Amino acid sequence: MKPNFARVIIDRAIHRELDYAIPHEFAGRIDVGWRVRVPFREKAALATVIAILAETDASGIRPIEAVVGDGAALSPKLLELARWMSAYYCCSIETVMRSLLPQVIRRAEVSWKKQLFVHRMREVPPDAAEKLRKRAPRQAELLDAVSQLTAPIAAADLLRQTSLDNQTLRALARRGYVELRAAAMPRDPHADEQFVATTNLCLNAEQSAALTAIEQSLGNPSNARPILLHGVTGSGKTEIYLQAIRSALARGGTAIVLVPEISLTPQTVERFKSRFAEGADMVAVLHSRLSEGERHDEWHKIQAGRARIVIGARSAIFAPLENLGLIVVDEEHETSYKQEEAPRYQARDVAVVRGKLENCVVLLGTATPSLESYYNATRGKYQLLKLTLRVDDNQMPLIRIVDLREEKRKAKSLTIIGEKLHSAIIARLEKREQTILFLNRRGFSTSLLCSACGEARDCPNCSVALTFHRTASRLSCHLCGHTAAVPKKCPACGEDALIYSGFGTEKVEAHVQQLFPKSVVRRMDADSMTRKDAYRETLRAFRAGKIDLLVGTQMIAKGLHFPNVTLVGIINADLALHLPDFRAGERTFQLLTQVAGRAGRGETPGEVFVQTFTPFSPSIQFARHHDFVGYFDQELEFRERCEFPPFTHAVLITVRSAHEARASFSAETLARRLKEALPDEFILSPPSPAPLEKLQGQLRFHILIRGEAIVRLSRLVRETLDKLPFPEDVLASVDVDPYQLL
Ligand code: ADP
Ligand code: ZN
């Protein structure tokens, strides 16, 4: 075949593949997965090559203008994955590409950071320094330092060590005594940290059995099913990941470890970097807080095959590793694996598909499996491995339910910390043990109401109340970011009758500080952690025992390990329960179990207080008894009765516009067309205003479809949408396997 043409997908949503001629100078160089620059309409566009062709019947063929980068940016396997995602998630392949390749790689505008290195020359006369000593003493001094070098050194470092200047260095170079060469200088986000090498821990019986099973799969990946590792909090799952990765490496493979963004803490990264400390580049880290330069370097380290383990958040599932042997998805139940903008993919599910394509083992680990994964395990689609004990025989924490209705009757006013939790905190303070207080809501007061006219301060763009933040002294909308000054009088009726009600973490912090004035209280949430190092500093202080009470949101719920925490208080367990979302119960169960897992990780057993107005709800009761299977069985029954996932797949279409009538009319029309297009096997709910009716100034309508054959449903939805011309100011988005139903 004469490779004359390249078929490409350009980085713009035109829903078409285009052919270009390969000019002579690039012949034999360009291949599938390479990035190129091509003429498109009047301008140039960046594109990805998806096929090399001997001929094409397209007309008006133009040549490729340039090659971008110096290797394939995507492997054929990743391209195949992109096609699957496009079909499954009902979105264009161009949109998928945006997630598959980081922007810094797509644009190829950032490159390696170059730095000057000083090389020692062999042919320097032995008396050179002596001769210089009189006329140019500083050059002599620098030459002395250079003659001690065993390897090239960064010029900046040499000058810092000797306190000499650049001019002196240049003079030496002109004499030919040293050579200055530019070389790439990796921007390593963890460069100034030392990693002390660790070795495999000796596994307990349950851990060994699990590892053996995983190794069997690693030895025979083509027959392996995805593995669900269900291990209670503190059962040593991470140690199993580490040893399984070691095993995959020994077989010549590479590994990806997905971790929820929020748990990708320095503590987590350190555990991996120290275990695989044999090469500085062994472990690459990918997450959203990297600078563009750091991301560029980490990505190329992976692509060049120097990094063999990638640890990262959601999009690390697309890391360009070759010979993938193992993909680990930690906390597989986490909803943050779902991307909430197009392409709306679920990284855990993509991991399973990539595993199949690359013939590699997929290991999903969690203390609280998602209903979907556990259902797959009970049906034999996944292999189930269990860890039922905490490492070192630590007891599971004792969970006590506090009925807030009763506490309220007794206290007659707003209860933040009930009587029982209050005494428990005092006991901890006396024993110098630490406490975590959890509340899934930021801010000080969650609403501002006029007691004269009843008007509430709602966001002008969204149908939610504004939250009062005391530190910032502003009202703010947690959905769109709108902020407003705090009025002194009611803007509606002019009365001086504003009352603050509801509370968030900021108020809990202030309240707790007031209750226990001598204790050190800190808060950890998105508002208090805006500075880059704040998170690390607070955790360090907490670990060092300098903080008695830590108040926080989800940020403190996940994966943290503090032996001295013996008490966890969940201020209000009901926050998630009453959302109009079929997963509300599941999320509450998961959250309670995860937060409770923060208690009693050391010698002393932990205690958890769950404050709630609905003490008998199943998710609270089952979490209390650490009974996942019990919870699963009853929740599964509910899902089956209502034909919800995992028994069906759901597709949620949101139609939105700033004009309510147009949004509603378009939603009605779309629903009618879908009714015609979809066979009876799909359940189409009539269009209805979304629970969150107004968001960022847009009025929103939902159409929910459920069914089993998801790829077929995706295609029918796409075709229907393509044939339906919406008014310009009406937008429709399609979410396959949605997690946000609001
Ligand atoms: P999980 O991920 O299941 O919550 P971790 O892997 O974080 O649990 O383990 C909890 C703690 O127990 C960690 O400090 C870990 O180093 C330690 N650990 C794990 N396995 C063992 C073992 N076999 N022997 C001793 N300590 C272990
Ligand atoms: Zn808003």
PDB file of C-alpha atoms in Angstrom, residues 220-405:
ATOM      1  CA  ASN A 220      -3.924 -15.143  32.370  1.00  0.00           C
ATOM      2  CA  PRO A 221      -5.469 -11.781  31.517  1.00  0.00           C
ATOM      3  CA  SER A 222      -7.381 -12.887  28.445  1.00  0.00           C
ATOM      4  CA  ASN A 223      -9.641 -15.065  30.585  1.00  0.00           C
ATOM      5  CA  ALA A 224      -9.839 -12.659  33.495  1.00  0.00           C
ATOM      6  CA  ARG A 225     -13.000 -10.864  34.531  1.00  0.00           C
ATOM      7  CA  PRO A 226     -12.811  -7.435  36.162  1.00  0.00           C
ATOM      8  CA  ILE A 227     -12.244  -7.897  39.896  1.00  0.00           C
ATOM      9  CA  LEU A 228     -14.261  -6.162  42.576  1.00  0.00           C
ATOM     10  CA  LEU A 229     -12.289  -5.957  45.810  1.00  0.00           C
ATOM     11  CA  HIS A 230     -14.794  -5.273  48.573  1.00  0.00           C
ATOM     12  CA  GLY A 231     -12.779  -4.524  51.692  1.00  0.00           C
ATOM     13  CA  VAL A 232     -13.969  -2.683  54.790  1.00  0.00           C
ATOM     14  CA  THR A 233     -12.257   0.633  55.560  1.00  0.00           C
ATOM     15  CA  GLY A 234      -8.769   0.006  56.916  1.00  0.00           C
ATOM     16  CA  SER A 235      -8.599  -3.571  55.617  1.00  0.00           C
ATOM     17  CA  GLY A 236      -5.379  -2.896  53.701  1.00  0.00           C
ATOM     18  CA  LYS A 237      -6.631  -2.552  50.130  1.00  0.00           C
ATOM     19  CA  THR A 238      -3.917  -0.106  49.159  1.00  0.00           C
ATOM     20  CA  GLU A 239      -1.247  -2.584  50.209  1.00  0.00           C
ATOM     21  CA  ILE A 240      -2.846  -5.090  47.856  1.00  0.00           C
ATOM     22  CA  TYR A 241      -2.807  -2.555  45.012  1.00  0.00           C
ATOM     23  CA  LEU A 242       0.881  -1.928  45.641  1.00  0.00           C
ATOM     24  CA  GLN A 243       1.784  -5.597  45.565  1.00  0.00           C
ATOM     25  CA  ALA A 244      -0.425  -6.306  42.555  1.00  0.00           C
ATOM     26  CA  ILE A 245       1.311  -3.484  40.684  1.00  0.00           C
ATOM     27  CA  ARG A 246       4.688  -4.920  41.648  1.00  0.00           C
ATOM     28  CA  SER A 247       3.534  -8.189  40.193  1.00  0.00           C
ATOM     29  CA  ALA A 248       2.310  -6.560  36.975  1.00  0.00           C
ATOM     30  CA  LEU A 249       5.666  -4.775  36.571  1.00  0.00           C
ATOM     31  CA  ALA A 250       7.513  -8.053  37.083  1.00  0.00           C
ATOM     32  CA  ARG A 251       5.553  -9.455  34.161  1.00  0.00           C
ATOM     33  CA  GLY A 252       6.705  -6.576  31.986  1.00  0.00           C
ATOM     34  CA  GLY A 253       3.469  -4.624  32.269  1.00  0.00           C
ATOM     35  CA  THR A 254       2.567  -1.105  33.331  1.00  0.00           C
ATOM     36  CA  ALA A 255      -0.222   0.110  35.590  1.00  0.00           C
ATOM     37  CA  ILE A 256      -2.757   2.883  36.029  1.00  0.00           C
ATOM     38  CA  VAL A 257      -4.172   3.741  39.442  1.00  0.00           C
ATOM     39  CA  LEU A 258      -7.268   5.913  39.460  1.00  0.00           C
ATOM     40  CA  VAL A 259      -8.030   7.759  42.643  1.00  0.00           C
ATOM     41  CA  PRO A 260     -10.825  10.305  43.187  1.00  0.00           C
ATOM     42  CA  GLU A 261      -9.401  13.807  42.771  1.00  0.00           C
ATOM     43  CA  ILE A 262     -10.225  14.597  46.386  1.00  0.00           C
ATOM     44  CA  SER A 263      -8.193  11.636  47.706  1.00  0.00           C
ATOM     45  CA  LEU A 264      -5.208  12.327  45.498  1.00  0.00           C
ATOM     46  CA  THR A 265      -3.382  13.813  48.456  1.00  0.00           C
ATOM     47  CA  PRO A 266       0.366  14.100  49.010  1.00  0.00           C
ATOM     48  CA  GLN A 267      -0.090  11.210  51.447  1.00  0.00           C
ATOM     49  CA  THR A 268      -1.462   8.960  48.684  1.00  0.00           C
ATOM     50  CA  VAL A 269       1.142   9.926  46.113  1.00  0.00           C
ATOM     51  CA  GLU A 270       3.872   9.351  48.649  1.00  0.00           C
ATOM     52  CA  ARG A 271       2.742   5.782  49.319  1.00  0.00           C
ATOM     53  CA  PHE A 272       3.149   4.928  45.652  1.00  0.00           C
ATOM     54  CA  LYS A 273       6.314   6.909  45.034  1.00  0.00           C
ATOM     55  CA  SER A 274       8.041   5.338  48.020  1.00  0.00           C
ATOM     56  CA  ARG A 275       7.104   1.812  47.082  1.00  0.00           C
ATOM     57  CA  PHE A 276       8.372   2.256  43.551  1.00  0.00           C
ATOM     58  CA  ALA A 277      11.365   4.434  44.385  1.00  0.00           C
ATOM     59  CA  GLU A 278      13.793   2.481  42.172  1.00  0.00           C
ATOM     60  CA  GLY A 279      13.640   5.139  39.452  1.00  0.00           C
ATOM     61  CA  ALA A 280      12.887   8.818  39.831  1.00  0.00           C
ATOM     62  CA  ASP A 281      10.535   8.674  36.839  1.00  0.00           C
ATOM     63  CA  MET A 282       8.785   5.405  37.694  1.00  0.00           C
ATOM     64  CA  VAL A 283       5.569   6.987  38.903  1.00  0.00           C
ATOM     65  CA  ALA A 284       3.857   9.777  36.980  1.00  0.00           C
ATOM     66  CA  VAL A 285       1.086  11.785  38.599  1.00  0.00           C
ATOM     67  CA  LEU A 286      -1.801  13.365  36.704  1.00  0.00           C
ATOM     68  CA  HIS A 287      -4.407  15.603  38.293  1.00  0.00           C
ATOM     69  CA  SER A 288      -6.137  18.881  37.672  1.00  0.00           C
ATOM     70  CA  ARG A 289      -3.909  20.969  39.940  1.00  0.00           C
ATOM     71  CA  LEU A 290      -0.776  20.462  37.814  1.00  0.00           C
ATOM     72  CA  SER A 291       0.544  23.443  35.902  1.00  0.00           C
ATOM     73  CA  GLU A 292       0.508  23.134  32.108  1.00  0.00           C
ATOM     74  CA  GLY A 293       4.257  22.632  32.134  1.00  0.00           C
ATOM     75  CA  GLU A 294       4.089  19.899  34.744  1.00  0.00           C
ATOM     76  CA  ARG A 295       1.320  18.171  32.836  1.00  0.00           C
ATOM     77  CA  HIS A 296       3.373  18.301  29.650  1.00  0.00           C
ATOM     78  CA  ASP A 297       6.344  16.717  31.371  1.00  0.00           C
ATOM     79  CA  GLU A 298       4.387  14.015  33.179  1.00  0.00           C
ATOM     80  CA  TRP A 299       2.554  13.092  29.969  1.00  0.00           C
ATOM     81  CA  HIS A 300       5.758  12.812  27.937  1.00  0.00           C
ATOM     82  CA  LYS A 301       7.419  10.824  30.677  1.00  0.00           C
ATOM     83  CA  ILE A 302       4.581   8.336  30.282  1.00  0.00           C
ATOM     84  CA  GLN A 303       4.574   8.383  26.503  1.00  0.00           C
ATOM     85  CA  ALA A 304       8.329   7.850  26.285  1.00  0.00           C
ATOM     86  CA  GLY A 305       7.920   4.736  28.450  1.00  0.00           C
ATOM     87  CA  ARG A 306       9.965   6.098  31.344  1.00  0.00           C
ATOM     88  CA  ALA A 307       7.059   6.157  33.770  1.00  0.00           C
ATOM     89  CA  ARG A 308       5.550   2.728  34.201  1.00  0.00           C
ATOM     90  CA  ILE A 309       2.947   3.587  36.798  1.00  0.00           C
ATOM     91  CA  VAL A 310       0.462   6.414  36.460  1.00  0.00           C
ATOM     92  CA  ILE A 311      -1.537   7.565  39.415  1.00  0.00           C
ATOM     93  CA  GLY A 312      -4.188  10.127  38.776  1.00  0.00           C
ATOM     94  CA  ALA A 313      -7.734  11.350  38.838  1.00  0.00           C
ATOM     95  CA  ARG A 314     -10.474  10.594  36.314  1.00  0.00           C
ATOM     96  CA  SER A 315      -8.728  11.464  33.060  1.00  0.00           C
ATOM     97  CA  ALA A 316      -5.624   9.436  33.947  1.00  0.00           C
ATOM     98  CA  ILE A 317      -7.573   6.503  32.524  1.00  0.00           C
ATOM     99  CA  PHE A 318      -6.379   7.824  29.140  1.00  0.00           C
ATOM    100  CA  ALA A 319      -2.681   7.792  30.084  1.00  0.00           C
ATOM    101  CA  PRO A 320      -0.668   6.695  27.018  1.00  0.00           C
ATOM    102  CA  LEU A 321       0.977   3.681  28.651  1.00  0.00           C
ATOM    103  CA  GLU A 322       2.035   0.730  26.524  1.00  0.00           C
ATOM    104  CA  ASN A 323       1.694  -2.897  27.705  1.00  0.00           C
ATOM    105  CA  LEU A 324      -0.924  -2.137  30.287  1.00  0.00           C
ATOM    106  CA  GLY A 325      -0.998  -4.968  32.788  1.00  0.00           C
ATOM    107  CA  LEU A 326      -3.249  -3.618  35.510  1.00  0.00           C
ATOM    108  CA  ILE A 327      -5.768  -0.841  36.031  1.00  0.00           C
ATOM    109  CA  VAL A 328      -6.756  -0.127  39.623  1.00  0.00           C
ATOM    110  CA  VAL A 329      -9.813   1.995  40.347  1.00  0.00           C
ATOM    111  CA  ASP A 330      -9.748   2.919  44.011  1.00  0.00           C
ATOM    112  CA  GLU A 331     -13.021   3.962  45.678  1.00  0.00           C
ATOM    113  CA  GLU A 332     -14.813   2.719  42.594  1.00  0.00           C
ATOM    114  CA  HIS A 333     -18.187   3.903  43.941  1.00  0.00           C
ATOM    115  CA  GLU A 334     -17.124   7.557  43.881  1.00  0.00           C
ATOM    116  CA  THR A 335     -19.370   9.683  41.718  1.00  0.00           C
ATOM    117  CA  SER A 336     -16.489  12.000  40.888  1.00  0.00           C
ATOM    118  CA  TYR A 337     -15.397   9.399  38.334  1.00  0.00           C
ATOM    119  CA  LYS A 338     -18.245  10.730  36.274  1.00  0.00           C
ATOM    120  CA  GLN A 339     -17.356  13.773  34.192  1.00  0.00           C
ATOM    121  CA  GLU A 340     -20.174  16.295  34.335  1.00  0.00           C
ATOM    122  CA  GLU A 341     -19.434  17.968  31.014  1.00  0.00           C
ATOM    123  CA  ALA A 342     -19.202  16.449  27.558  1.00  0.00           C
ATOM    124  CA  PRO A 343     -17.918  13.842  27.036  1.00  0.00           C
ATOM    125  CA  ARG A 344     -19.916  12.724  30.078  1.00  0.00           C
ATOM    126  CA  TYR A 345     -18.006   9.549  30.698  1.00  0.00           C
ATOM    127  CA  GLN A 346     -17.666   7.427  33.842  1.00  0.00           C
ATOM    128  CA  ALA A 347     -13.955   6.645  34.277  1.00  0.00           C
ATOM    129  CA  ARG A 348     -14.600   3.398  36.126  1.00  0.00           C
ATOM    130  CA  ASP A 349     -16.683   2.077  33.263  1.00  0.00           C
ATOM    131  CA  VAL A 350     -14.155   3.327  30.726  1.00  0.00           C
ATOM    132  CA  ALA A 351     -11.480   1.493  32.741  1.00  0.00           C
ATOM    133  CA  VAL A 352     -13.364  -1.765  32.318  1.00  0.00           C
ATOM    134  CA  VAL A 353     -13.624  -1.205  28.559  1.00  0.00           C
ATOM    135  CA  ARG A 354      -9.996  -0.178  28.212  1.00  0.00           C
ATOM    136  CA  GLY A 355      -9.046  -3.258  30.192  1.00  0.00           C
ATOM    137  CA  LYS A 356     -10.888  -5.429  27.708  1.00  0.00           C
ATOM    138  CA  LEU A 357      -9.302  -3.681  24.710  1.00  0.00           C
ATOM    139  CA  GLU A 358      -5.795  -3.834  26.130  1.00  0.00           C
ATOM    140  CA  ASN A 359      -6.180  -7.304  27.541  1.00  0.00           C
ATOM    141  CA  CYS A 360      -5.296  -6.175  31.021  1.00  0.00           C
ATOM    142  CA  VAL A 361      -6.621  -6.847  34.507  1.00  0.00           C
ATOM    143  CA  VAL A 362      -9.026  -4.326  36.031  1.00  0.00           C
ATOM    144  CA  LEU A 363      -9.243  -4.135  39.816  1.00  0.00           C
ATOM    145  CA  LEU A 364     -12.050  -2.093  41.393  1.00  0.00           C
ATOM    146  CA  GLY A 365     -11.610  -1.511  45.106  1.00  0.00           C
ATOM    147  CA  THR A 366     -13.936  -0.008  47.706  1.00  0.00           C
ATOM    148  CA  ALA A 367     -15.458  -0.367  51.155  1.00  0.00           C
ATOM    149  CA  THR A 368     -18.888   0.501  49.769  1.00  0.00           C
ATOM    150  CA  PRO A 369     -19.348  -0.896  46.251  1.00  0.00           C
ATOM    151  CA  SER A 370     -21.662   0.908  43.894  1.00  0.00           C
ATOM    152  CA  LEU A 371     -24.914  -0.937  43.303  1.00  0.00           C
ATOM    153  CA  GLU A 372     -23.870  -1.381  39.668  1.00  0.00           C
ATOM    154  CA  SER A 373     -20.552  -3.053  40.439  1.00  0.00           C
ATOM    155  CA  TYR A 374     -21.842  -5.257  43.203  1.00  0.00           C
ATOM    156  CA  TYR A 375     -24.729  -6.339  41.010  1.00  0.00           C
ATOM    157  CA  ASN A 376     -22.205  -7.280  38.311  1.00  0.00           C
ATOM    158  CA  ALA A 377     -20.298  -9.274  40.912  1.00  0.00           C
ATOM    159  CA  THR A 378     -23.364 -11.160  42.128  1.00  0.00           C
ATOM    160  CA  ARG A 379     -24.160 -12.095  38.536  1.00  0.00           C
ATOM    161  CA  GLY A 380     -20.651 -13.375  37.895  1.00  0.00           C
ATOM    162  CA  LYS A 381     -19.733 -10.626  35.440  1.00  0.00           C
ATOM    163  CA  TYR A 382     -17.088  -9.445  37.901  1.00  0.00           C
ATOM    164  CA  GLN A 383     -15.022 -11.594  40.224  1.00  0.00           C
ATOM    165  CA  LEU A 384     -15.691 -10.733  43.878  1.00  0.00           C
ATOM    166  CA  LEU A 385     -12.881 -10.674  46.467  1.00  0.00           C
ATOM    167  CA  LYS A 386     -13.565  -9.754  50.082  1.00  0.00           C
ATOM    168  CA  LEU A 387     -11.636  -8.341  53.002  1.00  0.00           C
ATOM    169  CA  THR A 388     -13.817  -8.444  56.083  1.00  0.00           C
ATOM    170  CA  LEU A 389     -11.294  -7.501  58.773  1.00  0.00           C
ATOM    171  CA  ARG A 390      -9.366  -4.396  59.572  1.00  0.00           C
ATOM    172  CA  VAL A 391      -5.609  -4.811  59.512  1.00  0.00           C
ATOM    173  CA  ASP A 392      -4.129  -5.548  62.966  1.00  0.00           C
ATOM    174  CA  ASP A 393      -7.556  -6.697  64.170  1.00  0.00           C
ATOM    175  CA  ASN A 394      -8.687  -3.156  64.860  1.00  0.00           C
ATOM    176  CA  GLN A 395     -12.376  -3.116  65.672  1.00  0.00           C
ATOM    177  CA  MET A 396     -14.895  -1.491  63.379  1.00  0.00           C
ATOM    178  CA  PRO A 397     -16.020   1.750  65.013  1.00  0.00           C
ATOM    179  CA  LEU A 398     -19.109   1.742  67.156  1.00  0.00           C
ATOM    180  CA  ILE A 399     -21.816   3.761  65.435  1.00  0.00           C
ATOM    181  CA  ARG A 400     -24.429   5.512  67.550  1.00  0.00           C
ATOM    182  CA  ILE A 401     -27.510   7.111  66.067  1.00  0.00           C
ATOM    183  CA  VAL A 402     -28.645  10.366  67.634  1.00  0.00           C
ATOM    184  CA  ASP A 403     -32.291  11.289  67.038  1.00  0.00           C
ATOM    185  CA  LEU A 404     -32.231  15.013  66.350  1.00  0.00           C
ATOM    186  CA  ARG A 405     -35.988  15.281  66.897  1.00  0.00           C
TER     187      ARG A 405
END
